Amino acid sequence: MPATSFTIGLVQMRMTADPAQNLATAERLVREAARDGATVVCLPELFRSQYFCQTEDHSRFDLAEPVPGPTTEALGAIAKEKGIVVVAPVFEKRAPGVYHNSAAILDADGSIAGLYRKMHIPDDPLYLEKFYFAPGDTGFRAFDTRHARIGALICWDQWFPEGARLTALAGATVLFYPTAIGWHPSEKARHGDAQASAWQTVQRAHAIANGVYVAACNRVGLEVGAGEGIEFWGGSFVADPFGVVIAEASRDREEVLLARCDLGWLEKVRRHWPFFRDRRVDAYGQIAQRWSDR
Amino acid sequence: MPATSFTIGLVQMRMTADPAQNLATAERLVREAARDGATVVCLPELFRSQYFCQTEDHSRFDLAEPVPGPTTEALGAIAKEKGIVVVAPVFEKRAPGVYHNSAAILDADGSIAGLYRKMHIPDDPLYLEKFYFAPGDTGFRAFDTRHARIGALICWDQWFPEGARLTALAGATVLFYPTAIGWHPSEKARHGDAQASAWQTVQRAHAIANGVYVAACNRVGLEVGAGEGIEFWGGSFVADPFGVVIAEASRDREEVLLARCDLGWLEKVRRHWPFFRDRRVDAYGQIAQRWSDR
């Protein structure tokens, strides 16, 4: 029986060029989160490496690994040792030529409670993910764990209300968004604030529209994989079901962000804002169309 | 051929107990908006009356009128005279016992370009709309007018990402939300800021997720229809397709809010944030379900 309230921990990390070192950092910070009371801990998207999608480089597929594999085994051992749930992003090698941007949900006994494969794949300058990742085929899911029923979505998914809605409809109480998002340095002065505000706003809206907690876990640091690189903007945060930001990390420091989730509050918000009662499910079918000209 | 940029005007109003006086105020302020350059003007939800849904009173159905009817004729005459488009909310009597909370889109020649009937009907203390209004059957639409292709949704629709998405998929460049929302006075100190923030946030997110302008037009003033009444919080605003609030009205004054909409900017934002390209329309079918346990 999951607890009616629990603490989540978001590990905001700075990545080095060494995947082993990144795993060591992740392990240290996950332990720190557990020590400080977190029972559900999330790492950033593709935390084992720097963000390699700035270029199209076939050799980078060497970074991928299977699930289960080394990352889920290492973090599963900590999950079991500490009795915590871990949302563990993995560059997943599913088969030769079939790679995904995934997140494994590791339960508190170290087992894999489920796997989410990023459904929405971006392709923008310095975010060339369509080269690396096949679109996910897991759909939008919620996973029962010892401490909570949670959902995981990944980065670009943040911008799509459908993903949040479907994960909430599946019963998730927290939507975790492992993330790798930042500024093109030359755009930061002009558009930086508006971009970061939009990023937080669209996710706060998922919390509001769905009466769920939303937890976004980003990386920090400048990584120059091509051109001027990307300055990852940190700002990991947790919004409550009312859309209030109850915890927010810095823009540039590695840190563990803790926030308390209260299912009593979630229940109360949904009673007072009964959106699920009033959804016009009879009139939503066209959402499964690309555009409304057919 | 609609213009590539145009000015919208939101008439933030304070309502009296006299429907004739409210219409006169609306006419005066619509003319003022037109004088100041607006070519698409929106009025607040149910602007002909105070917000009667605070109680369940059969006599209030006397306030309803057909479409076309007195309100669309009066405002249509101004639309034609000024060559502007008007989004005109109407308490619509469709047939005996069939009433809707509607918005008529009046084109610049005074004709009715289309009708939207509120799809999501609330029922909360002092917002007893399920008593008065049958759920809309228009679906979520966009309307071609002389000056722009626009969508209209109404108040409670604001909280549903599906309505915004479907109206955007229909090709709307601006989503107008005539509104009547306010604080329960006794909740204002504790929850007021969070409520108003959530209201604006969820709509800014519609702008971001859909690459559209969003224009919310609310009323102001304390109206005591029951209990302590409702303090309507004004705050009418326009968000651009980046989610930036480009115009915002006061919390307590009657005023005309103007904002410029630029379809070149809309195009640019959608090129840089290509969400419509990446929607997983193959995986959204469950959105047409109430909950995911079946």
Coordinates of C-alpha atoms in Angstrom, one line a residue:
Chain A
M1 CA 0.0 0.0 0.0
P2 CA 1.7 3.2 -1.1
A3 CA 2.1 6.0 1.4
T4 CA -0.4 8.9 1.3
S5 CA 2.5 11.3 1.3
F6 CA 6.1 10.8 0.3
T7 CA 9.2 12.8 -0.6
I8 CA 10.6 12.9 -4.1
G9 CA 14.2 13.8 -4.9
L10 CA 15.4 15.3 -8.2
V11 CA 19.1 14.9 -8.9
Q12 CA 20.2 18.0 -10.9
M13 CA 23.5 17.0 -12.4
R14 CA 26.5 18.4 -14.3
M15 CA 27.8 15.8 -16.8
T16 CA 31.4 15.1 -17.7
A17 CA 32.8 13.3 -20.7
D18 CA 33.2 10.1 -18.7
P19 CA 30.1 7.9 -18.4
A20 CA 31.7 6.0 -15.4
Q21 CA 32.2 9.3 -13.5
N22 CA 28.6 10.4 -14.3
L23 CA 27.3 7.1 -12.9
A24 CA 29.4 7.6 -9.8
T25 CA 28.1 11.1 -9.3
A26 CA 24.5 9.9 -9.8
E27 CA 25.0 7.1 -7.3
R28 CA 26.4 9.6 -4.8
L29 CA 23.5 12.0 -5.2
V30 CA 20.9 9.3 -5.2
R31 CA 22.3 8.1 -1.9
E32 CA 22.2 11.7 -0.6
A33 CA 18.6 12.1 -1.7
A34 CA 17.7 8.9 0.2
R35 CA 19.6 10.0 3.3
D36 CA 17.6 13.2 3.3
G37 CA 14.3 11.3 3.1
A38 CA 13.4 10.9 -0.6
T39 CA 11.7 7.7 -1.4
V40 CA 11.3 8.3 -5.1
V41 CA 14.3 9.7 -6.9
C42 CA 14.7 10.9 -10.5
L43 CA 17.9 11.5 -12.6
P44 CA 18.2 13.7 -15.6
E45 CA 17.6 12.4 -19.2
L46 CA 20.6 10.5 -20.6
F47 CA 22.6 11.2 -17.4
R48 CA 25.3 8.7 -18.3
S49 CA 26.8 11.1 -20.9
Q50 CA 27.1 14.6 -22.1
Y51 CA 24.3 15.4 -24.5
F52 CA 25.7 13.8 -27.7
C53 CA 22.7 14.7 -29.9
Q54 CA 24.4 18.0 -30.8
T55 CA 25.9 16.2 -33.8
E56 CA 25.0 13.1 -35.9
D57 CA 27.8 10.7 -35.0
H58 CA 27.4 7.0 -35.6
S59 CA 30.1 6.2 -33.0
R60 CA 27.9 7.6 -30.2
F61 CA 25.6 4.5 -30.5
D62 CA 28.4 2.8 -28.5
L63 CA 27.1 4.7 -25.5
A64 CA 23.9 2.7 -25.6
E65 CA 23.2 -0.3 -23.4
P66 CA 20.3 -2.8 -22.9
V67 CA 17.6 -2.7 -20.2
P68 CA 18.2 -4.5 -17.9
G69 CA 21.9 -3.6 -18.2
P70 CA 24.8 -1.9 -16.3
T71 CA 22.9 1.3 -15.4
T72 CA 19.7 -0.4 -14.2
E73 CA 21.8 -2.9 -12.3
A74 CA 23.9 -0.3 -10.5
L75 CA 21.0 1.9 -9.6
G76 CA 18.8 -1.1 -8.8
A77 CA 21.3 -2.1 -6.2
I78 CA 21.0 1.3 -4.5
A79 CA 17.3 1.2 -4.8
K80 CA 17.2 -2.1 -3.0
E81 CA 19.8 -1.1 -0.4
K82 CA 17.9 2.1 0.4
G83 CA 14.4 0.9 -0.2
I84 CA 13.7 3.7 -2.7
V85 CA 12.3 4.0 -6.2
V86 CA 14.6 5.4 -8.9
V87 CA 13.6 6.8 -12.3
A88 CA 16.7 5.9 -14.3
P89 CA 17.1 7.3 -17.8
V90 CA 19.0 5.0 -20.2
F91 CA 20.2 5.4 -23.8
E92 CA 18.6 2.0 -24.6
K93 CA 20.0 -0.5 -27.1
R94 CA 17.0 -2.7 -27.9
A95 CA 18.4 -4.4 -30.9
P96 CA 21.0 -3.5 -33.6
G97 CA 19.7 -0.4 -35.2
V98 CA 16.9 0.0 -32.6
Y99 CA 17.8 2.6 -30.0
H100 CA 15.5 4.5 -27.6
N101 CA 15.7 7.4 -25.2
S102 CA 14.2 5.6 -22.3
A103 CA 13.6 5.7 -18.5
A104 CA 13.5 2.6 -16.4
I105 CA 11.4 2.7 -13.2
L106 CA 13.4 0.8 -10.6
D107 CA 11.3 -0.4 -7.6
A108 CA 12.4 -0.4 -4.0
D109 CA 13.4 -4.0 -4.2
G110 CA 15.8 -3.3 -7.1
S111 CA 13.5 -4.8 -9.7
I112 CA 12.4 -3.0 -12.9
A113 CA 8.8 -1.9 -12.3
G114 CA 8.5 -0.7 -15.9
L115 CA 10.1 1.0 -18.8
Y116 CA 9.1 4.2 -20.7
R117 CA 10.4 5.0 -24.1
K118 CA 10.3 8.6 -25.1
M119 CA 7.3 9.0 -27.4
H120 CA 7.9 12.5 -28.8
I121 CA 11.3 12.8 -30.5
P122 CA 12.7 16.3 -31.3
D123 CA 14.9 17.3 -34.1
D124 CA 16.1 20.9 -33.9
P125 CA 19.5 22.4 -34.3
L126 CA 21.8 20.8 -31.6
Y127 CA 18.9 18.5 -30.5
L128 CA 19.2 16.0 -33.4
E129 CA 17.4 13.2 -31.6
K130 CA 15.6 11.7 -34.6
F131 CA 19.0 10.5 -35.8
Y132 CA 19.5 8.5 -32.6
F133 CA 16.2 7.4 -31.2
A134 CA 13.3 5.5 -32.6
P135 CA 10.0 6.8 -31.4
G136 CA 8.9 5.0 -28.3
D137 CA 6.3 2.3 -28.5
T138 CA 5.4 2.0 -24.8
G139 CA 2.6 4.5 -25.0
F140 CA 1.9 6.7 -21.9
R141 CA 1.9 4.7 -18.7
A142 CA 1.8 4.7 -15.0
F143 CA 3.8 2.3 -12.9
D144 CA 2.9 0.9 -9.5
T145 CA 5.9 1.1 -7.1
R146 CA 6.3 0.5 -3.4
H147 CA 6.0 4.2 -2.7
A148 CA 3.8 5.7 -5.3
R149 CA 2.0 5.2 -8.6
I150 CA 4.1 7.3 -11.0
G151 CA 4.5 8.2 -14.6
A152 CA 7.7 9.0 -16.5
L153 CA 7.9 11.1 -19.6
I154 CA 11.1 12.6 -21.1
C155 CA 12.0 16.2 -22.1
W156 CA 10.4 17.0 -25.4
D157 CA 7.3 15.2 -24.1
Q158 CA 6.9 18.2 -21.8
W159 CA 5.4 20.3 -24.6
F160 CA 2.6 17.9 -25.4
P161 CA -0.5 18.1 -23.3
E162 CA -1.6 14.7 -24.6
G163 CA 1.3 12.9 -23.0
A164 CA 0.6 14.4 -19.6
R165 CA -3.1 13.8 -19.9
L166 CA -2.8 10.1 -20.9
T167 CA -0.3 9.5 -18.1
A168 CA -2.6 11.1 -15.6
L169 CA -5.5 9.1 -16.9
A170 CA -3.5 6.0 -16.3
G171 CA -3.4 6.9 -12.6
A172 CA 0.0 8.5 -12.1
T173 CA 0.2 10.8 -9.1
V174 CA 3.5 12.3 -10.1
L175 CA 4.7 13.0 -13.7
F176 CA 8.5 12.8 -13.8
Y177 CA 10.2 14.5 -16.7
P178 CA 13.9 13.7 -16.9
T179 CA 15.2 16.5 -19.1
A180 CA 18.1 17.9 -21.1
I181 CA 17.2 21.4 -22.1
G182 CA 19.2 24.6 -22.3
W183 CA 19.9 27.8 -24.2
H184 CA 21.7 28.4 -27.4
P185 CA 24.2 30.9 -25.8
S186 CA 23.6 33.4 -28.6
E187 CA 19.9 33.4 -28.0
K188 CA 20.0 33.6 -24.2
A189 CA 20.0 37.4 -23.8
R190 CA 17.1 37.9 -26.1
H191 CA 14.9 34.8 -25.6
G192 CA 16.3 33.0 -22.6
D193 CA 13.9 34.2 -20.0
A194 CA 10.9 33.6 -22.2
Q195 CA 12.1 30.1 -23.2
A196 CA 12.7 29.0 -19.6
S197 CA 9.4 30.6 -18.5
A198 CA 7.5 28.7 -21.3
W199 CA 9.2 25.5 -20.3
Q200 CA 8.1 25.8 -16.7
T201 CA 4.7 27.2 -17.6
V202 CA 3.6 24.4 -19.9
Q203 CA 4.5 21.9 -17.2
R204 CA 2.8 23.8 -14.4
A205 CA -0.2 23.6 -16.7
H206 CA 0.0 19.8 -16.8
A207 CA -0.1 19.8 -13.0
I208 CA -3.1 22.1 -13.0
A209 CA -5.1 20.5 -15.8
N210 CA -4.5 17.0 -14.5
G211 CA -4.4 17.5 -10.7
V212 CA -1.0 15.8 -10.4
Y213 CA 2.4 16.6 -9.2
V214 CA 4.9 17.4 -11.9
A215 CA 8.6 16.9 -11.3
A216 CA 11.1 18.1 -14.0
C217 CA 14.8 17.1 -13.5
N218 CA 17.3 18.9 -15.7
R219 CA 21.0 19.0 -16.1
V220 CA 23.3 22.0 -15.7
G221 CA 26.5 23.2 -17.4
L222 CA 27.7 24.3 -20.8
E223 CA 28.4 21.4 -23.2
V224 CA 30.0 22.2 -26.5
G225 CA 29.3 19.3 -28.8
A226 CA 28.9 21.5 -31.8
G227 CA 28.9 25.2 -32.6
E228 CA 28.5 27.3 -29.5
G229 CA 27.1 24.4 -27.6
I230 CA 24.2 24.3 -25.2
E231 CA 24.0 25.9 -21.8
F232 CA 21.7 23.6 -19.9
W233 CA 19.5 25.7 -17.7
G234 CA 18.9 23.6 -14.7
G235 CA 15.9 24.9 -12.9
S236 CA 14.6 21.5 -11.9
F237 CA 11.3 22.0 -10.1
V238 CA 8.3 20.4 -8.6
A239 CA 4.7 21.8 -9.1
D240 CA 1.8 20.7 -6.9
P241 CA -1.6 19.8 -8.3
F242 CA -2.6 23.4 -8.0
G243 CA 0.3 24.4 -10.2
V244 CA 2.3 26.0 -7.4
V245 CA 6.0 25.5 -7.7
I246 CA 6.9 24.0 -4.3
A247 CA 10.6 23.4 -5.0
E248 CA 13.0 24.9 -7.6
A249 CA 16.7 24.3 -8.2
S250 CA 19.3 26.8 -9.3
R251 CA 20.2 27.5 -12.9
D252 CA 23.8 26.3 -12.6
R253 CA 24.6 24.1 -9.6
E254 CA 24.6 20.4 -9.1
E255 CA 22.1 19.7 -6.3
V256 CA 19.4 17.4 -4.9
L257 CA 16.0 19.0 -4.8
L258 CA 13.5 17.6 -2.4
A259 CA 9.7 18.0 -2.4
R260 CA 6.9 16.5 -0.4
C261 CA 3.9 15.0 -2.3
D262 CA 0.6 14.6 -0.5
L263 CA -2.1 12.5 -2.0
G264 CA -4.6 14.1 0.4
W265 CA -3.8 17.4 -1.3
L266 CA -4.1 15.9 -4.7
E267 CA -7.5 14.5 -3.7
K268 CA -8.7 17.8 -2.4
V269 CA -7.6 19.8 -5.5
R270 CA -9.4 17.3 -7.8
R271 CA -12.6 17.7 -5.7
H272 CA -12.4 21.5 -6.0
W273 CA -11.4 21.6 -9.6
P274 CA -13.3 18.6 -11.0
F275 CA -11.9 18.6 -14.5
F276 CA -12.0 14.9 -14.9
R277 CA -15.8 14.9 -14.3
D278 CA -16.4 17.4 -17.1
R279 CA -14.1 16.3 -19.9
R280 CA -16.1 16.0 -23.1
V281 CA -14.8 12.6 -24.1
D282 CA -17.5 12.3 -26.7
A283 CA -15.9 15.3 -28.6
Y284 CA -12.2 14.6 -28.4
G285 CA -11.7 12.1 -31.2
Q286 CA -10.1 14.5 -33.7
I287 CA -7.1 14.8 -31.3
A288 CA -5.8 11.7 -33.0
Q289 CA -5.5 13.6 -36.3
R290 CA -2.5 15.5 -37.5
W291 CA -4.6 18.5 -38.5
S292 CA -8.3 19.1 -39.0
D293 CA -8.4 19.4 -42.8
R294 CA -9.4 15.9 -43.4
Chain B
M1 CA -7.7 37.6 -47.5
P2 CA -7.2 38.2 -43.7
A3 CA -4.4 40.6 -42.7
T4 CA -1.1 39.2 -41.5
S5 CA -1.4 41.3 -38.4
F6 CA -4.3 42.7 -36.6
T7 CA -5.3 44.3 -33.3
I8 CA -7.6 42.6 -30.9
G9 CA -9.7 44.3 -28.3
L10 CA -10.9 42.8 -25.1
V11 CA -13.7 44.6 -23.3
Q12 CA -13.3 44.0 -19.6
M13 CA -16.7 45.0 -18.1
R14 CA -18.5 45.5 -14.8
M15 CA -22.1 44.4 -15.0
T16 CA -25.2 46.0 -13.5
A17 CA -28.5 44.4 -12.8
D18 CA -29.9 45.9 -16.0
P19 CA -29.4 44.0 -19.2
A20 CA -30.1 47.0 -21.3
Q21 CA -27.5 49.1 -19.5
N22 CA -25.0 46.3 -19.9
L23 CA -25.6 46.2 -23.7
A24 CA -25.2 50.0 -23.8
T25 CA -21.9 49.7 -22.0
A26 CA -20.8 46.9 -24.3
E27 CA -21.7 49.0 -27.4
R28 CA -19.8 52.0 -26.1
L29 CA -16.7 50.0 -25.3
V30 CA -16.8 48.0 -28.6
R31 CA -16.9 51.3 -30.4
E32 CA -14.0 52.6 -28.3
A33 CA -12.0 49.5 -29.1
A34 CA -12.7 50.0 -32.8
R35 CA -11.8 53.7 -32.6
D36 CA -8.4 52.6 -31.1
G37 CA -7.7 50.2 -33.9
A38 CA -9.1 46.9 -32.9
T39 CA -10.5 44.8 -35.7
V40 CA -11.5 41.8 -33.6
V41 CA -13.3 42.6 -30.4
C42 CA -14.4 40.2 -27.6
L43 CA -16.9 40.7 -24.8
P44 CA -17.0 38.8 -21.5
E45 CA -19.1 35.6 -21.0
L46 CA -22.8 36.3 -20.4
F47 CA -22.1 40.1 -20.6
R48 CA -25.8 41.0 -20.8
S49 CA -26.4 40.2 -17.1
Q50 CA -24.8 39.7 -13.7
Y51 CA -23.7 36.2 -13.2
F52 CA -27.0 34.6 -12.3
C53 CA -25.6 31.1 -11.9
Q54 CA -24.9 31.7 -8.2
T55 CA -28.3 30.3 -7.5
E56 CA -30.7 27.9 -9.3
D57 CA -33.6 30.1 -10.2
H58 CA -36.0 29.1 -13.0
S59 CA -37.0 32.8 -13.6
R60 CA -33.5 33.5 -14.9
F61 CA -34.2 31.6 -18.0
D62 CA -36.1 34.8 -19.0
L63 CA -32.8 36.4 -19.6
A64 CA -32.1 34.0 -22.5
E65 CA -32.6 35.0 -26.2
P66 CA -32.3 33.3 -29.6
V67 CA -29.4 33.5 -32.0
P68 CA -29.9 35.5 -34.1
G69 CA -31.6 37.8 -31.7
P70 CA -31.5 41.2 -30.0
T71 CA -27.9 40.9 -28.9
T72 CA -26.4 39.7 -32.1
E73 CA -28.5 42.3 -34.0
A74 CA -27.3 45.2 -31.9
L75 CA -23.7 44.2 -32.0
G76 CA -23.9 43.0 -35.6
A77 CA -24.9 46.6 -36.5
I78 CA -21.8 47.9 -34.9
A79 CA -19.7 45.3 -36.5
K80 CA -21.0 46.3 -39.9
E81 CA -20.7 50.0 -39.1
K82 CA -17.1 49.8 -38.0
G83 CA -16.0 46.9 -40.2
I84 CA -14.9 44.8 -37.2
V85 CA -15.4 41.3 -36.0
V86 CA -17.1 40.8 -32.6
V87 CA -17.1 37.8 -30.4
A88 CA -20.5 38.2 -28.7
P89 CA -21.4 35.9 -25.8
V90 CA -25.1 35.1 -25.5
F91 CA -27.3 33.2 -23.0
E92 CA -28.9 31.3 -25.9
K93 CA -32.4 30.0 -26.0
R94 CA -32.4 27.4 -28.6
A95 CA -35.8 25.8 -27.8
P96 CA -38.0 25.6 -24.8
G97 CA -35.9 23.8 -22.2
V98 CA -32.8 23.9 -24.4
Y99 CA -30.5 26.7 -23.3
H100 CA -26.8 27.2 -24.0
N101 CA -23.9 29.4 -22.9
S102 CA -22.8 30.5 -26.3
A103 CA -20.7 32.9 -28.3
A104 CA -21.7 34.2 -31.7
I105 CA -18.9 35.3 -34.0
L106 CA -20.1 38.4 -35.8
D107 CA -18.3 39.1 -39.0
A108 CA -17.3 42.6 -40.2
D109 CA -20.4 42.8 -42.5
G110 CA -22.7 42.2 -39.5
S111 CA -23.5 38.6 -40.4
I112 CA -23.1 35.7 -38.0
A113 CA -19.9 33.9 -39.1
G114 CA -20.5 31.1 -36.6
L115 CA -21.7 30.0 -33.2
Y116 CA -19.9 28.2 -30.4
R117 CA -21.8 26.6 -27.6
K118 CA -19.8 26.1 -24.4
M119 CA -18.7 22.4 -24.3
H120 CA -17.4 22.1 -20.7
I121 CA -20.1 23.1 -18.2
P122 CA -19.0 23.6 -14.6
D123 CA -21.0 22.9 -11.5
D124 CA -19.4 24.2 -8.4
P125 CA -20.6 26.3 -5.4
L126 CA -21.8 29.6 -6.9
Y127 CA -21.1 28.4 -10.5
L128 CA -24.2 26.3 -10.9
E129 CA -24.1 26.1 -14.7
K130 CA -25.2 22.6 -15.2
F131 CA -28.7 23.8 -14.0
Y132 CA -28.9 26.4 -16.8
F133 CA -26.9 25.2 -19.8
A134 CA -27.1 22.1 -21.8
P135 CA -23.6 21.0 -22.9
G136 CA -22.6 22.4 -26.3
D137 CA -22.9 20.3 -29.4
T138 CA -20.9 22.5 -31.7
G139 CA -17.6 20.8 -31.0
F140 CA -14.4 22.9 -31.1
R141 CA -14.3 25.1 -34.2
A142 CA -12.5 27.8 -36.0
F143 CA -14.3 30.6 -37.9
D144 CA -13.1 32.5 -40.9
T145 CA -13.9 36.1 -40.6
R146 CA -12.8 39.2 -42.6
H147 CA -9.9 39.9 -40.3
A148 CA -8.7 36.5 -39.0
R149 CA -9.5 32.9 -38.5
I150 CA -10.4 32.6 -34.9
G151 CA -11.7 30.2 -32.3
A152 CA -14.0 30.9 -29.3
L153 CA -14.2 28.9 -26.2
I154 CA -15.8 29.9 -22.9
C155 CA -14.6 30.1 -19.4
W156 CA -14.5 26.6 -17.9
D157 CA -13.2 25.4 -21.3
Q158 CA -10.0 27.2 -20.2
W159 CA -9.0 24.3 -18.0
F160 CA -9.1 21.6 -20.7
P161 CA -6.1 21.2 -23.0
E162 CA -8.3 19.2 -25.4
G163 CA -10.5 22.2 -26.3
A164 CA -7.5 24.4 -27.0
R165 CA -5.8 21.7 -29.0
L166 CA -8.8 20.9 -31.2
T167 CA -9.6 24.6 -31.8
A168 CA -5.9 25.1 -32.9
L169 CA -6.0 22.0 -35.1
A170 CA -9.1 23.6 -36.8
G171 CA -6.8 26.4 -37.8
A172 CA -7.6 29.2 -35.3
T173 CA -4.9 31.7 -34.9
V174 CA -6.4 33.3 -31.7
L175 CA -8.3 31.5 -29.1
F176 CA -10.8 33.8 -27.4
Y177 CA -12.0 32.9 -24.0
P178 CA -15.0 35.0 -22.8
T179 CA -14.9 34.5 -19.1
A180 CA -16.7 35.0 -15.7
I181 CA -14.3 33.9 -13.0
G182 CA -13.6 35.3 -9.6
W183 CA -12.8 34.7 -6.0
H184 CA -15.0 33.5 -3.3
P185 CA -14.2 36.5 -1.0
S186 CA -13.4 34.3 2.0
E187 CA -10.9 32.2 0.0
K188 CA -9.1 35.2 -1.6
A189 CA -6.5 35.8 1.1
R190 CA -5.4 32.2 1.3
H191 CA -5.8 30.9 -2.2
G192 CA -6.5 34.0 -4.4
D193 CA -3.1 34.4 -5.9
A194 CA -2.6 30.7 -6.6
Q195 CA -6.1 30.5 -8.2
A196 CA -5.5 33.5 -10.5
S197 CA -2.0 32.3 -11.3
A198 CA -3.3 28.9 -12.2
W199 CA -6.0 30.4 -14.4
Q200 CA -3.4 32.5 -16.4
T201 CA -0.8 29.7 -16.4
V202 CA -3.1 27.1 -17.9
Q203 CA -4.1 29.5 -20.7
R204 CA -0.5 30.6 -21.4
A205 CA 0.3 26.9 -21.8
H206 CA -2.4 26.6 -24.4
A207 CA -0.7 29.4 -26.3
I208 CA 2.7 27.7 -26.0
A209 CA 1.6 24.1 -26.7
N210 CA -0.4 25.2 -29.8
G211 CA 1.5 28.1 -31.1
V212 CA -1.5 30.4 -31.0
Y213 CA -2.5 33.7 -29.5
V214 CA -4.8 33.3 -26.4
A215 CA -7.1 36.1 -25.4
A216 CA -9.1 35.8 -22.1
C217 CA -11.8 38.4 -21.5
N218 CA -13.2 38.5 -17.9
R219 CA -15.5 40.8 -16.0
V220 CA -14.8 42.8 -12.8
G221 CA -16.8 43.6 -9.7
L222 CA -18.4 42.0 -6.7
E223 CA -21.7 40.4 -7.5
V224 CA -23.6 39.0 -4.6
G225 CA -26.1 36.5 -6.0
A226 CA -25.8 34.2 -3.1
G227 CA -23.8 33.9 0.1
E228 CA -20.8 36.2 0.0
G229 CA -21.0 36.4 -3.8
I230 CA -18.1 36.4 -6.3
E231 CA -15.4 39.0 -6.7
F232 CA -14.7 38.7 -10.4
W233 CA -11.0 39.1 -10.8
G234 CA -10.6 40.9 -14.1
G235 CA -7.1 40.3 -15.3
S236 CA -8.1 39.9 -18.9
F237 CA -4.9 39.2 -20.9
V238 CA -3.4 38.2 -24.3
A239 CA -0.6 35.7 -24.5
D240 CA 1.4 35.4 -27.7
P241 CA 2.3 32.0 -29.3
F242 CA 5.5 31.9 -27.1
G243 CA 3.3 32.2 -24.0
V244 CA 4.4 35.8 -23.3
V245 CA 1.7 37.9 -21.8
I246 CA 1.7 40.9 -24.2
A247 CA -1.2 42.7 -22.6
E248 CA -2.9 42.5 -19.2
A249 CA -5.8 44.4 -17.7
S250 CA -6.4 45.5 -14.1
R251 CA -8.1 43.4 -11.5
D252 CA -10.9 45.8 -10.8
R253 CA -11.5 48.4 -13.6
E254 CA -13.7 48.4 -16.6
E255 CA -11.3 48.9 -19.6
V256 CA -10.5 48.0 -23.2
L257 CA -7.4 46.0 -23.6
L258 CA -5.6 46.1 -26.9
A259 CA -3.0 43.7 -28.3
R260 CA -1.4 43.2 -31.7
C261 CA -1.4 39.7 -33.2
D262 CA 1.2 38.9 -35.9
L263 CA 0.8 35.8 -38.0
G264 CA 4.4 36.1 -39.0
W265 CA 5.4 35.7 -35.4
L266 CA 3.0 32.8 -35.1
E267 CA 4.6 31.2 -38.1
K268 CA 8.1 31.7 -36.7
V269 CA 7.3 30.3 -33.3
R270 CA 5.8 27.2 -34.9
R271 CA 8.9 26.7 -37.0
H272 CA 11.1 26.9 -34.0
W273 CA 8.9 24.8 -31.7
P274 CA 7.5 22.3 -34.2
F275 CA 5.1 20.5 -31.9
F276 CA 2.6 19.8 -34.6
R277 CA 5.2 17.9 -36.5
D278 CA 5.9 15.6 -33.6
R279 CA 2.5 14.8 -32.1
R280 CA 2.1 11.1 -31.7
V281 CA -1.4 10.9 -33.2
D282 CA -1.0 7.1 -33.4
A283 CA -1.0 7.0 -29.6
Y284 CA -3.6 9.5 -28.4
G285 CA -6.8 7.5 -28.8
Q286 CA -7.3 6.9 -25.1
I287 CA -7.9 10.6 -24.6
A288 CA -11.4 9.9 -25.6
Q289 CA -11.9 7.8 -22.5
R290 CA -13.1 9.0 -19.1
W291 CA -10.3 7.1 -17.3
S292 CA -7.9 4.4 -18.3
D293 CA -9.3 1.5 -16.3
R294 CA -11.3 0.1 -19.1

